[in-house]
Short mmCIF file of C-alpha atoms and ligand atoms in Angstrom, two decimals:
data_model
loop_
_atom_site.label_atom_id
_atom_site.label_comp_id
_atom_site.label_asym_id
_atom_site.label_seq_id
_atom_site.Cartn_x
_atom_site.Cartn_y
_atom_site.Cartn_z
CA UNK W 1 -19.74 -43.66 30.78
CA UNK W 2 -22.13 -44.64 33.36
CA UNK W 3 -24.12 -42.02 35.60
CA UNK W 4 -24.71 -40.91 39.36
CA UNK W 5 -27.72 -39.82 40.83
CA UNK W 6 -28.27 -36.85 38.96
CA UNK W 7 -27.79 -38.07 35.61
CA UNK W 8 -24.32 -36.63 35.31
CA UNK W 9 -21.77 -38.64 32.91
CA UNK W 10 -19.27 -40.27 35.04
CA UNK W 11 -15.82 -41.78 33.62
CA UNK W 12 -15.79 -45.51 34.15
CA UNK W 13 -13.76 -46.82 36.90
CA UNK W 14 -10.25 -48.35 36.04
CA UNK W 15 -7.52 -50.33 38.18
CA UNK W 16 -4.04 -50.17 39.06
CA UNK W 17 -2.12 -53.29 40.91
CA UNK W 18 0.10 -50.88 42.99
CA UNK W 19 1.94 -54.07 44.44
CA UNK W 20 0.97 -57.30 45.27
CA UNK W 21 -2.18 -57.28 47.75
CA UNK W 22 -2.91 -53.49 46.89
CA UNK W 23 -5.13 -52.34 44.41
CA UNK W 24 -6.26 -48.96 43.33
CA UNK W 25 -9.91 -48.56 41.72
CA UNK W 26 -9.76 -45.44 40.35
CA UNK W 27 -12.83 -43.26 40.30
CA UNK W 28 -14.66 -46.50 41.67
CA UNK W 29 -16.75 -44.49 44.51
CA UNK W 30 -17.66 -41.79 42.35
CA UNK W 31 -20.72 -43.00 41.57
CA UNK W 32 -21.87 -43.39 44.85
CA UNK W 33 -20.29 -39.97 46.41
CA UNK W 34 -22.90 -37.45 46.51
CA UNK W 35 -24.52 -40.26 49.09
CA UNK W 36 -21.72 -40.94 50.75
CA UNK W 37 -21.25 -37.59 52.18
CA UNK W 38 -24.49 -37.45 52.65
CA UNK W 39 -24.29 -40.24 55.37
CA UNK W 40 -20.88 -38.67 56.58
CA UNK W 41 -23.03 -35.80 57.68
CA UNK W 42 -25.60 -37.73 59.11
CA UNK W 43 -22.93 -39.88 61.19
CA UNK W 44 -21.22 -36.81 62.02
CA UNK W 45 -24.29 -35.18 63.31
CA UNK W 46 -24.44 -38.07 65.78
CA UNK W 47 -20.74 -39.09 66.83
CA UNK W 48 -19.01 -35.32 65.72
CA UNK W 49 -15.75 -35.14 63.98
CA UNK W 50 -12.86 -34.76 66.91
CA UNK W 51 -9.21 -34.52 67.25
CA UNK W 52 -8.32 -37.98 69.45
CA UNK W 53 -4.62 -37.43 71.52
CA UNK W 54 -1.69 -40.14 70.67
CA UNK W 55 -0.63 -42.44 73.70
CA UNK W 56 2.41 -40.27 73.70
CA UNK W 57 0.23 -37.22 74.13
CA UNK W 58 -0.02 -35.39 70.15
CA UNK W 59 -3.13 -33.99 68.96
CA UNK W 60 -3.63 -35.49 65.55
CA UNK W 61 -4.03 -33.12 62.75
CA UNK W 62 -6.82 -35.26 61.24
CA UNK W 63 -9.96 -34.98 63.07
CA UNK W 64 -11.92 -38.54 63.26
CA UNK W 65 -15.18 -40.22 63.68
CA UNK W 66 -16.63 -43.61 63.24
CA UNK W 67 -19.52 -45.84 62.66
CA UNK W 68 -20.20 -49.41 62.44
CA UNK W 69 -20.12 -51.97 65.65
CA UNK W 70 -16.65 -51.06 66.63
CA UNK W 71 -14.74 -47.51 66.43
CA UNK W 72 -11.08 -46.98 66.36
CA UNK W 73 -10.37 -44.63 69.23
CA UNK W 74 -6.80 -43.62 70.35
CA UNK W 75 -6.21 -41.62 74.12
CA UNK W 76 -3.72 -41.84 77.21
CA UNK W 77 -4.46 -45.33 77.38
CA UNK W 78 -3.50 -46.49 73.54
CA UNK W 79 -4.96 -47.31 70.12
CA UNK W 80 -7.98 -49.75 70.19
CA UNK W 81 -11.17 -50.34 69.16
CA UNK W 82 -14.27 -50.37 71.29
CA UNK W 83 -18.04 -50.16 70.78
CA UNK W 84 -19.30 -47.14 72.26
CA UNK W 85 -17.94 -43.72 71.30
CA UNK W 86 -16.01 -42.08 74.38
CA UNK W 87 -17.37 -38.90 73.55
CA UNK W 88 -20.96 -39.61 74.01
CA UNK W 89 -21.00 -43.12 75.94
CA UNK W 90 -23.08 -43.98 73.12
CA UNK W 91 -22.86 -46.92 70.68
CA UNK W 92 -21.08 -45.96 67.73
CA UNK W 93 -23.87 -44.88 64.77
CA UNK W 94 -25.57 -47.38 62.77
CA UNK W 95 -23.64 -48.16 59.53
CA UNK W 96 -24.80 -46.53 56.74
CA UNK W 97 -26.08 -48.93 53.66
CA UNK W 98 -24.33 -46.77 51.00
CA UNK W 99 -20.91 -47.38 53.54
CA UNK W 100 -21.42 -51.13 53.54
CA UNK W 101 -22.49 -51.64 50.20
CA UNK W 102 -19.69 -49.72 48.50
CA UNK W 103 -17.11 -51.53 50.94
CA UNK W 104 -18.73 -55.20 50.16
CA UNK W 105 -18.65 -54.26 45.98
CA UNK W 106 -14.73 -52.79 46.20
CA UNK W 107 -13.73 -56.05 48.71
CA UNK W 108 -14.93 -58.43 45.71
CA UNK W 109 -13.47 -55.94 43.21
CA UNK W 110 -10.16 -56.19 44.75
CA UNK W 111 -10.14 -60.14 45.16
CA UNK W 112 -11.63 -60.11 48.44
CA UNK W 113 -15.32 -61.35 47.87
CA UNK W 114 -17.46 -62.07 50.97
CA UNK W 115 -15.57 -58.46 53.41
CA UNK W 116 -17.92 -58.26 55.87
CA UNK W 117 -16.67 -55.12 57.51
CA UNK W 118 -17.84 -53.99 61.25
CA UNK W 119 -15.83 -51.02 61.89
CA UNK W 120 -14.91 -47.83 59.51
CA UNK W 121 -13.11 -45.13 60.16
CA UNK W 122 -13.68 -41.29 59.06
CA UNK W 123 -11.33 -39.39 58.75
CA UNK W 124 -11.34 -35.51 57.62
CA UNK W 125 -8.07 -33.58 56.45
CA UNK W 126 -8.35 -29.65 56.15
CA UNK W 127 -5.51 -28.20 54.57
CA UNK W 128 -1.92 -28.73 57.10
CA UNK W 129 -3.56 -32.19 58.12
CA UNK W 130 -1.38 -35.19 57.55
CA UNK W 131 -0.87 -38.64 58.95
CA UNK W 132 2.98 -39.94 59.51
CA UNK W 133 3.87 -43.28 58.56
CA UNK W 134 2.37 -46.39 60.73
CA UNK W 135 0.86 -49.99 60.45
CA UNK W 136 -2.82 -50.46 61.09
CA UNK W 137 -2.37 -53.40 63.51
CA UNK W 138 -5.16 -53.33 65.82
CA UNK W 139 -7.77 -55.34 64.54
CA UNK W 140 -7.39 -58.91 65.03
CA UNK W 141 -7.44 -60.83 61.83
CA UNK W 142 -4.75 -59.89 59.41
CA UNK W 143 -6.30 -62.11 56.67
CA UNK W 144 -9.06 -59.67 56.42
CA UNK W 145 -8.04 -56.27 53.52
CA UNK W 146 -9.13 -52.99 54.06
CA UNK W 147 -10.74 -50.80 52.19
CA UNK W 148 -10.09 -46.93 51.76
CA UNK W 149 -12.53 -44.24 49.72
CA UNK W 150 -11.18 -40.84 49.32
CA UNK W 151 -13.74 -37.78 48.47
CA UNK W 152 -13.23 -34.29 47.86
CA UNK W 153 -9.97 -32.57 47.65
CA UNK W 154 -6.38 -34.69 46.52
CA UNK W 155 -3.95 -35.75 48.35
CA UNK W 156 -0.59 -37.86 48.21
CA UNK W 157 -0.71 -40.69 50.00
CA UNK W 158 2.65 -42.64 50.92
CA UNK W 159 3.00 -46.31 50.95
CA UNK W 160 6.11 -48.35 52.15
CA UNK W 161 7.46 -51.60 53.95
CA UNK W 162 7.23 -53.30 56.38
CA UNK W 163 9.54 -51.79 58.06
CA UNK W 164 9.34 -47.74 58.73
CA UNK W 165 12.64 -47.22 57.55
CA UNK W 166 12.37 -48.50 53.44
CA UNK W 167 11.16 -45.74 51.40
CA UNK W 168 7.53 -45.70 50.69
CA UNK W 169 5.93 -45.42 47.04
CA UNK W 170 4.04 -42.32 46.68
CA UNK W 171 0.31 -42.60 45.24
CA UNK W 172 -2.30 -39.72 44.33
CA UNK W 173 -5.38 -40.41 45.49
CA UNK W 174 -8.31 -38.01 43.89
CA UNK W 175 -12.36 -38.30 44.65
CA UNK W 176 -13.55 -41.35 44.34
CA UNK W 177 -10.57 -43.27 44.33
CA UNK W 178 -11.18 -46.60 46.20
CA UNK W 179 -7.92 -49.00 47.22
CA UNK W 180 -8.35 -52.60 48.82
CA UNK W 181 -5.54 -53.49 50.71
CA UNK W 182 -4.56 -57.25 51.73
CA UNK W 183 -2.44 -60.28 51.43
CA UNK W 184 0.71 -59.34 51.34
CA UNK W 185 0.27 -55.33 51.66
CA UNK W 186 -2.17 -55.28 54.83
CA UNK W 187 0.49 -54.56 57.30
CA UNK W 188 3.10 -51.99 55.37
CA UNK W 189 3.63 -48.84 56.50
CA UNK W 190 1.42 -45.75 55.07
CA UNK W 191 0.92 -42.49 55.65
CA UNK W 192 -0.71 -39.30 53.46
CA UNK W 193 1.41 -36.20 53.13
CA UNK W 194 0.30 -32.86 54.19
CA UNK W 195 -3.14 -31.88 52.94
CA UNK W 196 -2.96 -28.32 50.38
CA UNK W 197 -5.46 -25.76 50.59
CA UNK W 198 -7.96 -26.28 47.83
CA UNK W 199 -11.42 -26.38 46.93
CA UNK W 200 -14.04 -29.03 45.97
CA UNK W 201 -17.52 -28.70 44.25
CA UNK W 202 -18.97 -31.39 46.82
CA UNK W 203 -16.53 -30.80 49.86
CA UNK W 204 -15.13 -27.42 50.21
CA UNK W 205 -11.80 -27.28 51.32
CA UNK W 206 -11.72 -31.19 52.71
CA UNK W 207 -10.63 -34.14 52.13
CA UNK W 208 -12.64 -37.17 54.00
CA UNK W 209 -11.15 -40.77 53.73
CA UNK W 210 -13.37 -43.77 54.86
CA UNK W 211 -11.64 -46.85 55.80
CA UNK W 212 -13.59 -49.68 56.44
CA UNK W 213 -12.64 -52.36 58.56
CA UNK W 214 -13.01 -55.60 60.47
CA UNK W 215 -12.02 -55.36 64.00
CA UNK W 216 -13.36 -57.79 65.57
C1 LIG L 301 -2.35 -49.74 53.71
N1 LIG L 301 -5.83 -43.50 56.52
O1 LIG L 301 -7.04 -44.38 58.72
S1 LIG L 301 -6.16 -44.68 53.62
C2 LIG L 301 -5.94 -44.87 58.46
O2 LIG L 301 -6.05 -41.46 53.72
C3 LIG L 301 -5.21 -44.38 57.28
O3 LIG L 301 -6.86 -41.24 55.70
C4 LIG L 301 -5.21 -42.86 55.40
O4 LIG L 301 -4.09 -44.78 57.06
C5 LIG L 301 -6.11 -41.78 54.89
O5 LIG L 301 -5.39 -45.75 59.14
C6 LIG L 301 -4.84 -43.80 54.35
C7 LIG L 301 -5.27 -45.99 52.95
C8 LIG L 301 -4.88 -47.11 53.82
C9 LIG L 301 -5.61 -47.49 54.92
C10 LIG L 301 -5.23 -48.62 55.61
C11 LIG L 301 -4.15 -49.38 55.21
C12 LIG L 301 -3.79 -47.85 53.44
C13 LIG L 301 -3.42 -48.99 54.12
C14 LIG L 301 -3.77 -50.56 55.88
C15 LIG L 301 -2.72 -51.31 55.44
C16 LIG L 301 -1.98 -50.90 54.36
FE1 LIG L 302 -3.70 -46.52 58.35
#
């Protein structure tokens, strides 16, 4: 057992190859959580959590932020990354060191020593929120993994081909659960099913996924 900030006993982290270039560290972000939301507020205060419209003209059901050098933004005009956030004109907030240190630690965890990420993405599910299958394709080096940390409430998260059409895997993902994503598995489809109504001691009734990144 190891222990978090308060002293609490925490199980120890385990790990599951879900297929080759995808691997889940279970529980590996738990450690680390109670400062990681932390930091999600402070980011949040700066560059607020919004709904961003699809090309095609949907709201999304997950409501977004970012922080780093680049931000993943998505409008009339497509998906893409850019610097400043539209919202504000601003530059995107500073990345926190808890972010980048936890995203540096599960990179070399998962095989990928050296993830230098410059972009990551927040995303917050209340219950109904979901995300339909698609391929995270616009950053510009493939040969870089990603890295996803889920906190608070569960949720089932779906993970397929690379093709939309072959049946995707499905995958609980609970707090603290931390999956690198490369190789072989960084451009299959993936999407999480809808979020249920819940409650969590350190979220509420939210589930916040932070995927970090290297755009550029
Ligand atoms: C597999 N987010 O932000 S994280 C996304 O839980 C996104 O919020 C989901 O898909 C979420 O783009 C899933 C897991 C994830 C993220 C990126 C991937 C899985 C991936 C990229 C390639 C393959
Ligand atoms: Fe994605």
């Amino acid at each position: 057992m190891t222990q978090d900030l308060f002293g609490e006993l925490l199980p120890e982290p385990t790990r599951e190859n879900l297929m080759e270039g995808a691997v889940v560290l279970r529980r590996f972000a738990l450690a680390a959580a109670g400062q990681l939301l932390n930091d999600i507020q402070q980011v949040t205060a700066q560059a607020p959590f919004r709904h961003m419209k699809t090309p095609s003209g949907h709201t999304m059901s997950v409501a977004m932020s970012c922080c780093g050098e680049q931000g993943w933004v998505t409008d009339s005009r497509g998906y893409r990354y850019q610097s400043e956030d539209p919202a504000s004109g601003h530059p995107w907030p500073a990345m926190p060191e808890s972010f980048r240190n936890l995203a540096g630690e599960a990179a070399a965890a998962g095989g990928f020593a050296g993830f230098e990420t410059d972009a990551c993405l927040i995303n917050r599910y209340q219950p109904g929120a979901k995300m339909g299958l698609h391929q995270d394709k616009d950053e510009q080096d493939f040969s870089q993994p990603i890295v996803s940390v889920s906190l608070g409430l569960p949720v089932v998260f779906q993970f397929g081909g690379l093709k939309r059409n072959e049946r995707p895997l499905r995958v609980p993902l609970a707090h603290g659960d931390v999956v690198v994503w490369g190789g072989p598995a960084r451009l299959r489809y993936h999407g999480v099913l809808t979020l249920k109504a819940g409650g969590h001691p350190l979220t509420g009734a939210c589930r916040y996924n932070l995927t970090f990144r290297r755009a550029r």
